[in-house]
Amino acid sequence: QVQLVESGGGSVQAGGSLRLSCAVSGDTYGSGRMAWFRQAPGKEREGVAVISTGVGNTRYADSVRDRFTISQDNAKNTAYLQMDNLKLEDTATYYCAAGQGNSLLWWALPTKYNYWGQGIQVTVSS
């Protein structure tokens, strides 16, 4: 059974930083892709960033490019999302997701992922 556990969320003032972690257990890390999604109240779940675990290629949503960085530690089976210069509109529940295959085509579609974490809250205040 594959499990994804997020950590690192919380509250921060606008302009601040947070780093989210997603630990993966129960599967071989390095043969697929890991992504971060977020969902704000009343909005659809949106893709934030993705990394192919074998090659390390990345993609970002336009709204977070140059502010967020996705990375991984294959030895720890863990993916990270470094969030800098946070804005009020970044407030949401953040989810990590794992999918099979290294292709990043259509990476932002939630249906492309087999496993999901429980979600973690990020709140940005003024």
PDB file of N, CA, C and O in Angstrom, residues 4 7-8 15 20-21 25-26 30 39 42 50-51 55-56 70 74 79 81 84-85 88-89 92 98 103 109 113 118:
ATOM      1  N   LEU A   4       1.388   8.521   1.153  1.00  0.00           N
ATOM      2  CA  LEU A   4       2.039   9.811   1.027  1.00  0.00           C
ATOM      3  C   LEU A   4       1.660  10.640   2.247  1.00  0.00           C
ATOM      4  O   LEU A   4       0.468  10.790   2.560  1.00  0.00           O
ATOM      5  N   SER A   7       3.980  17.233   5.247  1.00  0.00           N
ATOM      6  CA  SER A   7       4.311  17.970   6.463  1.00  0.00           C
ATOM      7  C   SER A   7       4.864  19.337   6.073  1.00  0.00           C
ATOM      8  O   SER A   7       5.234  19.548   4.909  1.00  0.00           O
ATOM      9  N   GLY A   8       4.903  20.243   7.056  1.00  0.00           N
ATOM     10  CA  GLY A   8       5.529  21.533   6.823  1.00  0.00           C
ATOM     11  C   GLY A   8       4.595  22.693   6.575  1.00  0.00           C
ATOM     12  O   GLY A   8       5.052  23.825   6.381  1.00  0.00           O
ATOM     13  N   GLY A  15       4.886  37.355   1.763  1.00  0.00           N
ATOM     14  CA  GLY A  15       6.298  37.586   1.548  1.00  0.00           C
ATOM     15  C   GLY A  15       7.190  36.559   2.226  1.00  0.00           C
ATOM     16  O   GLY A  15       8.401  36.516   1.950  1.00  0.00           O
ATOM     17  N   LEU A  20       7.199  22.538   2.157  1.00  0.00           N
ATOM     18  CA  LEU A  20       6.393  21.342   2.343  1.00  0.00           C
ATOM     19  C   LEU A  20       7.208  20.110   1.991  1.00  0.00           C
ATOM     20  O   LEU A  20       8.040  20.145   1.079  1.00  0.00           O
ATOM     21  N   SER A  21       6.949  19.032   2.725  1.00  0.00           N
ATOM     22  CA  SER A  21       7.589  17.752   2.447  1.00  0.00           C
ATOM     23  C   SER A  21       6.515  16.702   2.193  1.00  0.00           C
ATOM     24  O   SER A  21       5.429  16.776   2.775  1.00  0.00           O
ATOM     25  N   SER A  25       5.950   6.082   1.083  1.00  0.00           N
ATOM     26  CA  SER A  25       6.284   4.748   1.562  1.00  0.00           C
ATOM     27  C   SER A  25       5.452   3.712   0.819  1.00  0.00           C
ATOM     28  O   SER A  25       4.405   4.014   0.275  1.00  0.00           O
ATOM     29  N   GLY A  26       5.975   2.490   0.782  1.00  0.00           N
ATOM     30  CA  GLY A  26       5.212   1.404   0.207  1.00  0.00           C
ATOM     31  C   GLY A  26       5.408   1.213  -1.279  1.00  0.00           C
ATOM     32  O   GLY A  26       4.726   0.415  -1.896  1.00  0.00           O
ATOM     33  N   GLY A  30      11.206   6.780  -7.646  1.00  0.00           N
ATOM     34  CA  GLY A  30      12.161   6.970  -8.729  1.00  0.00           C
ATOM     35  C   GLY A  30      11.677   6.450 -10.057  1.00  0.00           C
ATOM     36  O   GLY A  30      12.405   6.510 -11.047  1.00  0.00           O
ATOM     37  N   GLN A  39      -5.866  23.339  -3.338  1.00  0.00           N
ATOM     38  CA  GLN A  39      -7.285  23.612  -3.498  1.00  0.00           C
ATOM     39  C   GLN A  39      -7.734  24.615  -2.451  1.00  0.00           C
ATOM     40  O   GLN A  39      -7.604  24.371  -1.250  1.00  0.00           O
ATOM     41  N   GLY A  42     -14.017  26.596  -2.472  1.00  0.00           N
ATOM     42  CA  GLY A  42     -14.830  27.023  -3.592  1.00  0.00           C
ATOM     43  C   GLY A  42     -14.146  26.980  -4.941  1.00  0.00           C
ATOM     44  O   GLY A  42     -14.729  27.391  -5.943  1.00  0.00           O
ATOM     45  N   VAL A  50       5.432  19.810 -10.569  1.00  0.00           N
ATOM     46  CA  VAL A  50       5.645  18.371 -10.729  1.00  0.00           C
ATOM     47  C   VAL A  50       7.124  18.117 -10.985  1.00  0.00           C
ATOM     48  O   VAL A  50       7.839  18.981 -11.513  1.00  0.00           O
ATOM     49  N   ILE A  51       7.579  16.934 -10.577  1.00  0.00           N
ATOM     50  CA  ILE A  51       8.946  16.513 -10.856  1.00  0.00           C
ATOM     51  C   ILE A  51       8.931  15.053 -11.268  1.00  0.00           C
ATOM     52  O   ILE A  51       8.198  14.245 -10.678  1.00  0.00           O
ATOM     53  N   VAL A  55      14.294  11.370 -13.706  1.00  0.00           N
ATOM     54  CA  VAL A  55      15.135  12.288 -14.476  1.00  0.00           C
ATOM     55  C   VAL A  55      15.288  13.632 -13.783  1.00  0.00           C
ATOM     56  O   VAL A  55      16.307  14.298 -13.931  1.00  0.00           O
ATOM     57  N   GLY A  56      14.265  14.019 -13.021  1.00  0.00           N
ATOM     58  CA  GLY A  56      14.338  15.293 -12.322  1.00  0.00           C
ATOM     59  C   GLY A  56      13.793  16.474 -13.091  1.00  0.00           C
ATOM     60  O   GLY A  56      13.974  17.616 -12.677  1.00  0.00           O
ATOM     61  N   ILE A  70      10.198  22.869  -6.733  1.00  0.00           N
ATOM     62  CA  ILE A  70       9.978  21.474  -6.367  1.00  0.00           C
ATOM     63  C   ILE A  70      11.310  20.738  -6.466  1.00  0.00           C
ATOM     64  O   ILE A  70      12.111  20.983  -7.368  1.00  0.00           O
ATOM     65  N   ASN A  74      15.851  11.351  -3.435  1.00  0.00           N
ATOM     66  CA  ASN A  74      15.504   9.971  -3.763  1.00  0.00           C
ATOM     67  C   ASN A  74      15.900   8.998  -2.653  1.00  0.00           C
ATOM     68  O   ASN A  74      15.231   7.995  -2.429  1.00  0.00           O
ATOM     69  N   ALA A  79       9.637  14.173  -1.586  1.00  0.00           N
ATOM     70  CA  ALA A  79       9.585  15.332  -2.469  1.00  0.00           C
ATOM     71  C   ALA A  79       9.319  16.570  -1.620  1.00  0.00           C
ATOM     72  O   ALA A  79       8.698  16.482  -0.557  1.00  0.00           O
ATOM     73  N   LEU A  81       8.444  21.003  -1.614  1.00  0.00           N
ATOM     74  CA  LEU A  81       7.986  22.202  -2.312  1.00  0.00           C
ATOM     75  C   LEU A  81       8.425  23.396  -1.481  1.00  0.00           C
ATOM     76  O   LEU A  81       7.873  23.642  -0.407  1.00  0.00           O
ATOM     77  N   ASP A  84       8.471  30.447  -1.677  1.00  0.00           N
ATOM     78  CA  ASP A  84       9.015  31.751  -1.295  1.00  0.00           C
ATOM     79  C   ASP A  84       8.110  32.869  -1.787  1.00  0.00           C
ATOM     80  O   ASP A  84       7.321  32.675  -2.703  1.00  0.00           O
ATOM     81  N   ASN A  85       8.268  34.029  -1.174  1.00  0.00           N
ATOM     82  CA  ASN A  85       7.480  35.199  -1.556  1.00  0.00           C
ATOM     83  C   ASN A  85       5.992  34.842  -1.627  1.00  0.00           C
ATOM     84  O   ASN A  85       5.306  35.138  -2.610  1.00  0.00           O
ATOM     85  N   LEU A  88      -1.176  36.179  -0.644  1.00  0.00           N
ATOM     86  CA  LEU A  88      -2.458  35.823  -0.037  1.00  0.00           C
ATOM     87  C   LEU A  88      -3.168  34.738  -0.839  1.00  0.00           C
ATOM     88  O   LEU A  88      -3.790  33.831  -0.263  1.00  0.00           O
ATOM     89  N   GLU A  89      -3.060  34.831  -2.153  1.00  0.00           N
ATOM     90  CA  GLU A  89      -3.757  33.880  -3.019  1.00  0.00           C
ATOM     91  C   GLU A  89      -3.143  32.482  -3.020  1.00  0.00           C
ATOM     92  O   GLU A  89      -3.682  31.572  -3.648  1.00  0.00           O
ATOM     93  N   ALA A  92      -4.353  27.811   0.704  1.00  0.00           N
ATOM     94  CA  ALA A  92      -5.067  26.645   0.194  1.00  0.00           C
ATOM     95  C   ALA A  92      -4.649  25.423   0.995  1.00  0.00           C
ATOM     96  O   ALA A  92      -3.712  25.471   1.790  1.00  0.00           O
ATOM     97  N   ALA A  98       1.268  11.122  -6.375  1.00  0.00           N
ATOM     98  CA  ALA A  98       2.242  10.286  -7.061  1.00  0.00           C
ATOM     99  C   ALA A  98       1.581   9.602  -8.243  1.00  0.00           C
ATOM    100  O   ALA A  98       0.462   9.087  -8.131  1.00  0.00           O
ATOM    101  N   SER A 103       6.529  10.741 -17.880  1.00  0.00           N
ATOM    102  CA  SER A 103       6.019  11.771 -18.773  1.00  0.00           C
ATOM    103  C   SER A 103       5.343  12.881 -17.977  1.00  0.00           C
ATOM    104  O   SER A 103       4.572  12.625 -17.059  1.00  0.00           O
ATOM    105  N   LEU A 109      -3.322  17.506 -14.534  1.00  0.00           N
ATOM    106  CA  LEU A 109      -4.623  16.852 -14.406  1.00  0.00           C
ATOM    107  C   LEU A 109      -4.603  15.900 -13.212  1.00  0.00           C
ATOM    108  O   LEU A 109      -3.814  14.956 -13.187  1.00  0.00           O
ATOM    109  N   TYR A 113      -2.820  10.907 -11.531  1.00  0.00           N
ATOM    110  CA  TYR A 113      -2.104  10.475 -10.331  1.00  0.00           C
ATOM    111  C   TYR A 113      -2.877   9.382  -9.620  1.00  0.00           C
ATOM    112  O   TYR A 113      -4.091   9.424  -9.500  1.00  0.00           O
ATOM    113  N   GLN A 118      -2.946  13.323   2.397  1.00  0.00           N
ATOM    114  CA  GLN A 118      -4.170  13.736   3.084  1.00  0.00           C
ATOM    115  C   GLN A 118      -4.416  15.228   2.981  1.00  0.00           C
ATOM    116  O   GLN A 118      -5.521  15.693   3.277  1.00  0.00           O
TER     117      GLN A 118
END
